Coordinates of C-alpha atoms in Angstrom, one line a residue:
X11 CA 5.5 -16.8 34.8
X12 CA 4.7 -13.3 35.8
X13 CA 4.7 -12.3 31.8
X14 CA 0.9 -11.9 30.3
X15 CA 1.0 -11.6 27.0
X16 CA -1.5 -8.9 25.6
X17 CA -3.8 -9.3 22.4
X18 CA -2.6 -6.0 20.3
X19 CA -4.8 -3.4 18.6
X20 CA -6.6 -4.5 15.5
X21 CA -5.7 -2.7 12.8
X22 CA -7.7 -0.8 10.1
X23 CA -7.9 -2.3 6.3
X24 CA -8.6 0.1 3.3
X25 CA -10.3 -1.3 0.3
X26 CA -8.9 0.7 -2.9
X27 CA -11.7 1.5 -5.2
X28 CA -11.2 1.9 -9.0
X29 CA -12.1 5.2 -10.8
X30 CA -14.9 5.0 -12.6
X31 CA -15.7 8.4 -13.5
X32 CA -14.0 8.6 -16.9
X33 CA -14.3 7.4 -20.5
X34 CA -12.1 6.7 -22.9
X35 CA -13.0 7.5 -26.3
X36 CA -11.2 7.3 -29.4
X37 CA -11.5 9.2 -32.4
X38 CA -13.1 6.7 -35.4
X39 CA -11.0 6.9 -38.6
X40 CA -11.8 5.8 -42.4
X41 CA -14.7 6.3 -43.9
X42 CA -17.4 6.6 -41.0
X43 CA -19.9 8.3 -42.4
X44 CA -22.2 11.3 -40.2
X45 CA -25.4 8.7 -39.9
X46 CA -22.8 6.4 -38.6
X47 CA -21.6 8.5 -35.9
X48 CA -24.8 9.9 -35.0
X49 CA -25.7 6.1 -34.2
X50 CA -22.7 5.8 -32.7
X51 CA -23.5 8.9 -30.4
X52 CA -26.7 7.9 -29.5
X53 CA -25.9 4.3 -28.4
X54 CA -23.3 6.1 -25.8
X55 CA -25.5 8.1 -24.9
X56 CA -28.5 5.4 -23.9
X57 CA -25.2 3.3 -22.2
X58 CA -24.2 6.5 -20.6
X59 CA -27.7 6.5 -19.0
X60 CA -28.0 2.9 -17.9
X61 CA -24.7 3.3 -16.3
X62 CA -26.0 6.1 -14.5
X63 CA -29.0 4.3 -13.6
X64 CA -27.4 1.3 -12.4
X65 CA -25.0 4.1 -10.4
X66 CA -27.9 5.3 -8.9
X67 CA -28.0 9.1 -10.1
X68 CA -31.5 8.6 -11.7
X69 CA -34.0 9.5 -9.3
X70 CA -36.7 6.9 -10.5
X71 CA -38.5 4.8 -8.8
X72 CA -36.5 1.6 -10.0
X73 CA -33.0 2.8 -9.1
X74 CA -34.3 3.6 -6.0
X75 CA -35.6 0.3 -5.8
X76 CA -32.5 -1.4 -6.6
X77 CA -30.6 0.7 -4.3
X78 CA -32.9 0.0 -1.1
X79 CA -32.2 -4.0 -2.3
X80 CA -28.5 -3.7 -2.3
X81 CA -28.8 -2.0 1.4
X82 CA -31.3 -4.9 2.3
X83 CA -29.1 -7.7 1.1
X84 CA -26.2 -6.0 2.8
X85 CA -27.7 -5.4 6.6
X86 CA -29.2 -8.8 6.2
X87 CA -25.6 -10.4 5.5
X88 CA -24.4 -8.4 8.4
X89 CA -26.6 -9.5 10.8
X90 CA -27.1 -12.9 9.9
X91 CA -23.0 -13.9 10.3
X92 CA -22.3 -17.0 12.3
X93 CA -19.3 -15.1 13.7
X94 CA -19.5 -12.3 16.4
X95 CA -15.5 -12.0 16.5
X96 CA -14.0 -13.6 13.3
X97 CA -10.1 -12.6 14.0
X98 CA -10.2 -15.2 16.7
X99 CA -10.4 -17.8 14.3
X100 CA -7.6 -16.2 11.6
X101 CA -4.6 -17.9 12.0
X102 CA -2.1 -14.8 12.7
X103 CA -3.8 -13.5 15.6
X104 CA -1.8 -12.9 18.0
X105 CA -3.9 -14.6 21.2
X106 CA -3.8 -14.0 24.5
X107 CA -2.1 -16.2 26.9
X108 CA -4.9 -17.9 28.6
X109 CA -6.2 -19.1 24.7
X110 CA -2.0 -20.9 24.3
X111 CA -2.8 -24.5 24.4
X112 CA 0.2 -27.2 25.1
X113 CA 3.2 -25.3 24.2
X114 CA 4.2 -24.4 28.1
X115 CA 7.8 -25.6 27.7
X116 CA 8.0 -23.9 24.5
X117 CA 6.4 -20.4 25.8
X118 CA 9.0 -20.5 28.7
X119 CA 11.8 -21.1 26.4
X120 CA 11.3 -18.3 24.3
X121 CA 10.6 -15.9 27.5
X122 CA 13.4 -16.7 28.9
X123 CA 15.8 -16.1 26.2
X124 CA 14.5 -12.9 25.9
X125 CA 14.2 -11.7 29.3
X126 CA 17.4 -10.2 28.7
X127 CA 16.4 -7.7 26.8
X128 CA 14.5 -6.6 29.7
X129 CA 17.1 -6.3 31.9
X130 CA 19.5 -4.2 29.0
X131 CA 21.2 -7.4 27.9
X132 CA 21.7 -9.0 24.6
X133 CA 19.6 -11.8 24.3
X134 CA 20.6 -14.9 22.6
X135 CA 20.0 -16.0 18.7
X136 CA 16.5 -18.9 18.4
X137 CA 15.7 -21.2 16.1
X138 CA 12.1 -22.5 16.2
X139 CA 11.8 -25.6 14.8
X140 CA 9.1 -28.1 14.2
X141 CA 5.8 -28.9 11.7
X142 CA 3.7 -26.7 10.4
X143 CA 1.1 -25.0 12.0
X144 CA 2.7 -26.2 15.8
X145 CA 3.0 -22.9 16.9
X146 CA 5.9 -21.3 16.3
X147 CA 4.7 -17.9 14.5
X148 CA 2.3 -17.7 17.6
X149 CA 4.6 -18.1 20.5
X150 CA 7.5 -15.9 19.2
X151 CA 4.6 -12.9 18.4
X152 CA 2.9 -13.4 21.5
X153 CA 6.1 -13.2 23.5
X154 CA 8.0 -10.5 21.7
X155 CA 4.3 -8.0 21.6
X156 CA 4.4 -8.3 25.3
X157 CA 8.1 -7.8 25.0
X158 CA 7.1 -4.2 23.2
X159 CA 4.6 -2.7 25.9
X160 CA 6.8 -4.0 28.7
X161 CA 9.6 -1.6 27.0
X162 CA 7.7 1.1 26.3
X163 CA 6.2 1.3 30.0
X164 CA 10.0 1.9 30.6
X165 CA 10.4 4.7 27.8
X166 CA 12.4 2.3 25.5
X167 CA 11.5 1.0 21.8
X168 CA 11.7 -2.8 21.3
X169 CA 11.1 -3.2 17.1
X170 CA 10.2 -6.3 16.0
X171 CA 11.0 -6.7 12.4
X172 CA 9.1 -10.0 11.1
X173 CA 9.3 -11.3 7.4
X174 CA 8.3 -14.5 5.9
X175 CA 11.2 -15.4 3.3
X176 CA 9.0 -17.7 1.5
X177 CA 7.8 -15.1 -1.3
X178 CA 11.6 -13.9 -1.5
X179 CA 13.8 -15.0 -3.6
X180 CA 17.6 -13.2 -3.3
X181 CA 19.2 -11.9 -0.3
X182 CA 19.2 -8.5 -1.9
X183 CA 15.2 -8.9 -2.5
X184 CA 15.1 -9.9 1.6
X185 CA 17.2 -6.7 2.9
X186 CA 14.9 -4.6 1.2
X187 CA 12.1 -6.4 2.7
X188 CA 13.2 -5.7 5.5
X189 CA 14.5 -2.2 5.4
X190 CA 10.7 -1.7 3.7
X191 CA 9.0 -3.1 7.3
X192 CA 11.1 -1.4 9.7
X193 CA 9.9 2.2 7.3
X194 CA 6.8 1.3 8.0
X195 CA 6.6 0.5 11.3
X196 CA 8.6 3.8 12.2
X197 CA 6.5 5.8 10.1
X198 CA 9.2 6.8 8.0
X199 CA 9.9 6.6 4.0
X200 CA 12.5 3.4 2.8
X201 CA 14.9 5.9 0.7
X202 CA 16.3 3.3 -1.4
X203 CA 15.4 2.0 -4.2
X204 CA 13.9 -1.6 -4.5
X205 CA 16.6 -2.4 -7.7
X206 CA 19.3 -0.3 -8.9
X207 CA 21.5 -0.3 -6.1
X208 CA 23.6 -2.8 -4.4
X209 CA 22.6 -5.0 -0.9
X210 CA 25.3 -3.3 0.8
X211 CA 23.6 0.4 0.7
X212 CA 19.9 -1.3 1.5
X213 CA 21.9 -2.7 5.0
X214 CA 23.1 0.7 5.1
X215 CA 19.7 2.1 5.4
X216 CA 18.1 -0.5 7.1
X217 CA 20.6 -0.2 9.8
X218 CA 20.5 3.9 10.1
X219 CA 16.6 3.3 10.5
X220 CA 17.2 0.5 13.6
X221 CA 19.9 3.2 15.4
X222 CA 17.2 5.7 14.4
X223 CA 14.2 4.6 15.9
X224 CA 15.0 1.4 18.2
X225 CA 16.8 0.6 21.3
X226 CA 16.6 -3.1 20.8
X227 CA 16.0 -5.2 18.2
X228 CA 14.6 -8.8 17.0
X229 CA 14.5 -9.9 13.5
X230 CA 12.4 -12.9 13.2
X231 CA 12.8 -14.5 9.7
X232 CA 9.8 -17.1 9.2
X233 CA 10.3 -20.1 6.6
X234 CA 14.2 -19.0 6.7
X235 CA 14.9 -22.5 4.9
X236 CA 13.1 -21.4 1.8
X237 CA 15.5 -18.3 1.3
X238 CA 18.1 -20.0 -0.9
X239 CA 18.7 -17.5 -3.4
X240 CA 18.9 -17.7 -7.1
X241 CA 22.1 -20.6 -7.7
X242 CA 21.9 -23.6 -6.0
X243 CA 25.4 -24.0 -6.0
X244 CA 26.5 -20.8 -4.4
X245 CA 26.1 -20.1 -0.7
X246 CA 22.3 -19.9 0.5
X247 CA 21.2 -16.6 1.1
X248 CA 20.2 -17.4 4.4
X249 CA 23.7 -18.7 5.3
X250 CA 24.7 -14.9 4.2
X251 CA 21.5 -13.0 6.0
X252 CA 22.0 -14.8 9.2
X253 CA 25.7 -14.0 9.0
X254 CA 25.4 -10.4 8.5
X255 CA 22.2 -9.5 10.9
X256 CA 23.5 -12.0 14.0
X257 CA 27.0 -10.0 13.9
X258 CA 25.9 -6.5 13.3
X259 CA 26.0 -5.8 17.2
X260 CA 29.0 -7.0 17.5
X261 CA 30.3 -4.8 14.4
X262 CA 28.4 -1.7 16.1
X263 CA 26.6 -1.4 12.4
X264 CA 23.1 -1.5 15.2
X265 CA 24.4 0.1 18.3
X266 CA 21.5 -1.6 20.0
X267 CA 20.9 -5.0 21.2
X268 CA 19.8 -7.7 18.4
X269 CA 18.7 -11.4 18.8
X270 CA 17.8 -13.0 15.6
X271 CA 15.2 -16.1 15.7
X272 CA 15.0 -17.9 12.5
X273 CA 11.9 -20.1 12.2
X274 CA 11.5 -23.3 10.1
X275 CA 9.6 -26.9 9.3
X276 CA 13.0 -28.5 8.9
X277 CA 16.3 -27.8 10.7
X278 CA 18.4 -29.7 7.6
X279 CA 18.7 -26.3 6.6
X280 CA 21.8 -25.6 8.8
X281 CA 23.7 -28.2 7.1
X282 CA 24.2 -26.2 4.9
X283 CA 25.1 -22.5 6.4
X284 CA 28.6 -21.4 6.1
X285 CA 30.7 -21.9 9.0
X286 CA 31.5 -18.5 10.1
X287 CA 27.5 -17.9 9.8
X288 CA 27.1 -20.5 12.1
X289 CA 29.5 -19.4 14.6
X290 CA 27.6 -15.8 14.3
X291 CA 24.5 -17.2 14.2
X292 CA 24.9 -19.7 17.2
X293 CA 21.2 -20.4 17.8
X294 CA 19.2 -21.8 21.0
X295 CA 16.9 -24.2 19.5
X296 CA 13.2 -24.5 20.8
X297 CA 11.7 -27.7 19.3
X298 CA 7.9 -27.6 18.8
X299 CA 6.0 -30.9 17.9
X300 CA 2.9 -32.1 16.6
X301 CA -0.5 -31.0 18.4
X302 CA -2.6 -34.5 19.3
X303 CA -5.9 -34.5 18.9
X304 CA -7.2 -33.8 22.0
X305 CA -5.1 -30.2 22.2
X306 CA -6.5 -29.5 18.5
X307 CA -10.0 -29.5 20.2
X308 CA -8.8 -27.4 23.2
X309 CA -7.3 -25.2 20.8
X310 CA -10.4 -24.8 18.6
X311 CA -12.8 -24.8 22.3
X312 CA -10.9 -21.7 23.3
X313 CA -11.5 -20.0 20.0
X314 CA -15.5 -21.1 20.0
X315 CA -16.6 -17.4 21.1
X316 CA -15.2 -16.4 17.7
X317 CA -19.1 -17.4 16.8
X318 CA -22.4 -16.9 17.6
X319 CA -23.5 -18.5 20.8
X320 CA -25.7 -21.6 20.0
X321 CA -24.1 -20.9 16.5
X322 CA -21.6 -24.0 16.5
X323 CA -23.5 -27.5 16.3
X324 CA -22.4 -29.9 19.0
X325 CA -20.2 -32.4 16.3
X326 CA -18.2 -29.7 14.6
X327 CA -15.3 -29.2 17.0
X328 CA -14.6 -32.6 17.3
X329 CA -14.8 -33.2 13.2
X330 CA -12.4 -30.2 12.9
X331 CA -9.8 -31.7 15.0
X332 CA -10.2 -35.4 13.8
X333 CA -9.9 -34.2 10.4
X334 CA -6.7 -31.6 11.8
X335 CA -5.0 -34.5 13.5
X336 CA -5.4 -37.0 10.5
X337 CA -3.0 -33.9 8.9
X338 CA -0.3 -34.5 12.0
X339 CA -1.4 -32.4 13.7
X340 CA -1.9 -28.8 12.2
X341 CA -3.3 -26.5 13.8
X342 CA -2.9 -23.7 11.3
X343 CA -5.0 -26.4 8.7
X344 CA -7.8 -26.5 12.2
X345 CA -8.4 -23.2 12.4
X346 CA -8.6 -22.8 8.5
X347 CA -10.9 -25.4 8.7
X348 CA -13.2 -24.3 11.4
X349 CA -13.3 -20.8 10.1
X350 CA -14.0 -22.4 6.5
X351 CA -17.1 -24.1 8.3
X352 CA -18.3 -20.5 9.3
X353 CA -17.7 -18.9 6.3
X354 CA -19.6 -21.3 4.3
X355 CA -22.5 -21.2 6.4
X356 CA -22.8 -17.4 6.4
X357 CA -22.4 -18.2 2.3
X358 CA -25.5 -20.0 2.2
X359 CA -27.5 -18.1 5.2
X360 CA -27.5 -20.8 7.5
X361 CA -27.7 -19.5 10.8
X362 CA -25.7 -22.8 13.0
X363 CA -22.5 -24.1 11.8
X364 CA -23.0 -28.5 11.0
X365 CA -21.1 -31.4 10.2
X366 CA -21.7 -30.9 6.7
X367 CA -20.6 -27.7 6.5
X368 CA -17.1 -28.4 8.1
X369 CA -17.0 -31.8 5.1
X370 CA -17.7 -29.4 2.9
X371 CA -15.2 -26.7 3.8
X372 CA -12.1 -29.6 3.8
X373 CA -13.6 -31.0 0.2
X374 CA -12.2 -27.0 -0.9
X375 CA -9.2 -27.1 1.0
X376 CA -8.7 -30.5 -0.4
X377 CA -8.9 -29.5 -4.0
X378 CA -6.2 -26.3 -3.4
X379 CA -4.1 -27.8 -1.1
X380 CA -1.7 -29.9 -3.7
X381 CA -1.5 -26.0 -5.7
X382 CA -0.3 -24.4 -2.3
X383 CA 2.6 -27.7 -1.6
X384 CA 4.2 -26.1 -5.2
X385 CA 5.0 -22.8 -4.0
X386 CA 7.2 -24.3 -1.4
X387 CA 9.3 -26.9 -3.6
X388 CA 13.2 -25.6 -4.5
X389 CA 13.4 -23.9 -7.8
X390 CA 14.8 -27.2 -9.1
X391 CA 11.9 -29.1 -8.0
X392 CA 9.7 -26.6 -9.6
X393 CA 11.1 -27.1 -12.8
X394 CA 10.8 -30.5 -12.9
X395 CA 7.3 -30.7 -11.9
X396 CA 6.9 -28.0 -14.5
X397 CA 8.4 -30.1 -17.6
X398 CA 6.1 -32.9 -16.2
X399 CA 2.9 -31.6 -16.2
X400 CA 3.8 -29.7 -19.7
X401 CA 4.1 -33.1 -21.0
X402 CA 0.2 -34.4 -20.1
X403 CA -1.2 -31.6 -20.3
X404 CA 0.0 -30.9 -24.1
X405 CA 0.1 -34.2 -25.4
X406 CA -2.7 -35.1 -27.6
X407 CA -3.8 -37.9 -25.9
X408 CA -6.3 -36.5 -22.7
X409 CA -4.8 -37.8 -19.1
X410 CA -1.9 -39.6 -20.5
X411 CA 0.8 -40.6 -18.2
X412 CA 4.1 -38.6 -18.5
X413 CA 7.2 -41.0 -19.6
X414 CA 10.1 -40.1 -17.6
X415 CA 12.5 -40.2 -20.7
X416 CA 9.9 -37.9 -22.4
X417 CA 9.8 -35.6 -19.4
X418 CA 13.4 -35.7 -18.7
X419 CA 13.9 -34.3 -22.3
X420 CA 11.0 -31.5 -21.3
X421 CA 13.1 -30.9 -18.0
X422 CA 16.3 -30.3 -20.0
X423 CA 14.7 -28.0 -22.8
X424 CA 13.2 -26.0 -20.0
X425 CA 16.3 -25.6 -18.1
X426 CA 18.0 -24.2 -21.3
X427 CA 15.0 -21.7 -22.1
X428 CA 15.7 -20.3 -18.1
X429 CA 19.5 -20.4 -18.6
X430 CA 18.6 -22.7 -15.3
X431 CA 21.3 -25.6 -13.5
X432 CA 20.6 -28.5 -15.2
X433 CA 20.4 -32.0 -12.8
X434 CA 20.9 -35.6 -14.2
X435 CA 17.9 -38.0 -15.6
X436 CA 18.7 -39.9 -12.0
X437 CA 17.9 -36.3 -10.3
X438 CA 15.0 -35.6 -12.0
X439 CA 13.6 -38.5 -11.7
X440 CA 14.5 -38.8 -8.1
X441 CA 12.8 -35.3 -7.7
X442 CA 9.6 -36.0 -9.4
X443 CA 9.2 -39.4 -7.6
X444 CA 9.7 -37.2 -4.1
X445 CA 6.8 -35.1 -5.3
X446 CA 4.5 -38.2 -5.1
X447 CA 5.0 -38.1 -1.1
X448 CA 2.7 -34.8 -1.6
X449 CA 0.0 -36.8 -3.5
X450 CA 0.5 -34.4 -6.5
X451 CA 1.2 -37.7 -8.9
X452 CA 1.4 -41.4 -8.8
X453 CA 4.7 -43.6 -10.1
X454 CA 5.1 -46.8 -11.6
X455 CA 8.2 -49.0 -13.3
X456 CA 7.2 -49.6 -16.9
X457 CA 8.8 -52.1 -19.2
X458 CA 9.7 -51.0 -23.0
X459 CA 10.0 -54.5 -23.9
X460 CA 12.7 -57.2 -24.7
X461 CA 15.9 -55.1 -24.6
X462 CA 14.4 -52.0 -24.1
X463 CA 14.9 -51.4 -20.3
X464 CA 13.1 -50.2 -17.8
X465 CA 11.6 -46.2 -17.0
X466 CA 9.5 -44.4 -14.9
X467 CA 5.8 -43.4 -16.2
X468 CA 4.1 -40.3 -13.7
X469 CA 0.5 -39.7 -13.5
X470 CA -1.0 -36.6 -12.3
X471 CA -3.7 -36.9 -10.0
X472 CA -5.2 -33.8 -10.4
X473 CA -5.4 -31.0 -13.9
X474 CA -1.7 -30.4 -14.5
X475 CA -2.8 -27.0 -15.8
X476 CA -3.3 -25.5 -12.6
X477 CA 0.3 -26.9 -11.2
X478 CA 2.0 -25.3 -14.1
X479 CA 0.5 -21.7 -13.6
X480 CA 1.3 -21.9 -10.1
X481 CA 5.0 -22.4 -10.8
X482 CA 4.7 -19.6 -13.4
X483 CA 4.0 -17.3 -10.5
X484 CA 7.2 -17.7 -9.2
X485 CA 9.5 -14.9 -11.3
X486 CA 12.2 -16.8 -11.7
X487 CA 10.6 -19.0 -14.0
X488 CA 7.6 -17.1 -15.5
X489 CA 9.4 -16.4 -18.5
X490 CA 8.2 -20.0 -19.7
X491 CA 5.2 -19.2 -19.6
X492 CA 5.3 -16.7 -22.8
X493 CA 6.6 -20.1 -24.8
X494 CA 3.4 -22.2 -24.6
X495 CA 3.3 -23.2 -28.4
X496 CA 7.1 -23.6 -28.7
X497 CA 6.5 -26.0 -25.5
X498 CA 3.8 -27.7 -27.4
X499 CA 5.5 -28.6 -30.0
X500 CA 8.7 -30.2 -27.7
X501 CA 6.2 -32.2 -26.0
X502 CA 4.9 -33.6 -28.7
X503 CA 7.9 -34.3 -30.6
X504 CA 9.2 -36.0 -27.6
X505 CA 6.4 -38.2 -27.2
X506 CA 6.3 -38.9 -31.2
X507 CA 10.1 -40.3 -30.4
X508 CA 9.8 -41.9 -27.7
X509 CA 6.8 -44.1 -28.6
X510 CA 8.4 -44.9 -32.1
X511 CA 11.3 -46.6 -30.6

């Protein structure tokens, strides 16, 4: 194709340390008597010198001791790692072309849409469609990196602003995003405030910072479906982001060229843009499918010299990729897993990587994967798998099985407390059934009896617990979380109710 695609600098990470220099201490009030302090002093004193032992500024024989064992343990950690290039085998990485494995129609696609750019033209709008983990992130970063050195060989900037809009909740929240990574790729300061002022000044800025520093421009929203904003019943934000970045050219708000590529597990979502946003927008789509199995074990083959030679047992490649393809074909989930094996090894100083290491490493991503399918779910969604777990896990009864009436009730006190949309009994339950597709709970039709009718009855297959703090991370409904004993008491009152009818 006459286009290599270059692997790009790695990049420095700081650790920030805490201060632990300083003491607080607070004056003691009352009746403390001098014997009392004088105790008082000379316990901080003996603390203040086992802290500065442990700190190693005692020179005695045992702190130096300890010292020389925390260097040991360290250089023996160091040089005992299964991996000799461990980046290879993070999902991110931008690869080299020769390590792409079946997505040749894909990676000509996306060249060819922007070669224009190249040639001082406005390339076309993309949307990138398919699974997860089939590729998508990878060929649009591979292309568009190559893209970058091609233009600055030619004394042009290309700036590639990339944002993942599942974290983001309002459009106003994604401007700023993304006003905050073009500062930081140009090295200068975002000048706006994050809150405080409105969306049209942070598109203001952002814009001044593309004509600033950029003679061409690609914004590449990743998980652009998830970007609904706050109200499901108002446009998505999406709809209004695509709409305003896809026509800003054409407005001469960026006075260079701008292609927008919007990537996404589930091309529904443009059912739902707003017409004149899909006129703007006006996408070429690039479809990328599953990977089969035997391209999960290229893929993983041409990562192997991310380890140790000799390091990887002969079974393990082909038990990542069964395991991969058993999960239609993920790669994303493959290379989690096969750097999962490594890690674990080096966790238990095992010099070779083995089958049961790589069983091992997908029992862990077993137990968190249900945890990671929440943060994904619609707000709505959230809320009603929220009410239902807050039903079994506060009802006095250990493991009980959520009634749908009961959690329907849950659902609707829940909504009030967010001043959330509230949906129909027929939604929620229609939502909370969809959630057993993710193997997050089992359904079955109960009977109340002669006359009584028929309901729903959810069981969770894992601790409920951990579903509901997950959904508390999400802003828009951690507010709940400060109303755990009021919650308590709904739940249970619910369930007193219900089972007395």
């Amino acid at each position: 194709m006459g286009v290599k695609l270059l692997t790009p600098p790695s990049h420095r990470k700081a650790m920030a340390g805490s201060n632990q220099g300083g003491t607080d201490q607070s004056t003691m009030e009352g009746e403390a008597t001098q014997s009392e302090t004088e105790n008082n002093a000379d316990v901080t004193q003996d603390n203040t010198a086992t802290d500065g032992a442990s700190l190693g500024l005692s020179e005695d024989d045992s702190t130096e001791s300890t010292q020389q064992s925390i260097r040991d343990m360290l250089n023996e950690d160091g040089d005992g790692s299964v991996f000799i290039n461990r980046d290879l085998v993070e999902p991110d990485t931008i690869i080299d072309e020769e390590r792409i494995v079946g997505r040749d129609d894909q990676l000509e696609s996306v060249v060819s849409f922007l070669r224009p750019t190249l040639q001082g033209n406005r390339p076309p709008n993309m949307l990138l469609y398919g699974p997860a983990g089939t590729g998508k992130s990878l060929i649009i970063g591979a292309v568009t990196q190559q893209i970058i050195e091609l233009c600055k060989s030619k004394g042009e900037s290309f700036g590639v602003v990339d944002i993942n809009c599942q974290p983001i909740n309002t459009l106003d929240q994604a401007v700023y995003e993304l006003v905050q990574t073009v500062a930081k790729d140009v090295g200068e300061e975002v000048a706006v405030p994050e809150t405080g002022v409105s969306t049209k000044r942070k598109y203001r800025r952002l814009y001044e910072l593309i004509n600033d520093h950029y003679d061409s421009v690609i914004f590449i929203l990743d998980e652009i479906d998830l970007l609904v904003g706050r109200r499901a019943n108002d446009e998505p934000a999406y709809s209004k982001l695509l709409y305003q970045l896809s026509r800003a050219s054409n407005t001469n708000e960026i006075e260079g060229r701008v292609s927008v590529a919007a990537l996404t597990n589930d091309p529904k979502f443009m059912e739902d843009i707003d017409g004149r946003a899909e006129s703007s927008f006006n996408p070429r789509d690039v479809y990328f499918p599953d990977y089969d199995a035997n391209q999960l074990r290229e893929i993983l083959q041409n990562r192997r010299d991310a380890f140790q030679p000799n390091a990887l047992s002969d079974d393990v490649i082909p038990l990542v990729a069964a395991f991969a393809a058993q999960s239609h074909g993920d790669a994303r989930k493959a290379i989690d897993l096969f750097r999962g094996a490594g890690d674990l090894a080096d966790e238990r100083g095992d010099n070779n990587v083995k089958e049961h290491h790589v069983r091992d490493s997908q029992e862990e991503i077993d137990k968190d994967r249900s945890l990671k399918l929440v943060e994904g779910l619609t707000t709505q969604k959230k809320i009603s798998l929220y009410a239902t777990a807050a039903v079994a896990h506060y009802s006095k009864h250990s493991g009980s099985s959520v009634p749908s009436p009961v959690g329907f009730k849950v659902y609707q006190w829940v909504t009030d407390e967010l001043d959330a949309d509230q949906m129909t009994r027929e939604t929620y339950v229609k939502y909370v059934k969809e959630l057993s597709t993710y193997g997050l709970i089992s359904t079955s039709r109960k009977s109340r009896g002669r006359g009584g009718g028929m309901y729903m009855e959810f069981t969770f297959t894992g601790d409920p617990t951990g579903i509901m703090k997950r959904i508390t991370e999400d802003i828009r409904l951690e507010s709940i979380s400060e109303e755990k004993e009021l919650l308590r008491t709904v739940v249970n009152a619910q369930l007193k109710e219900f089972h007395e009818d």
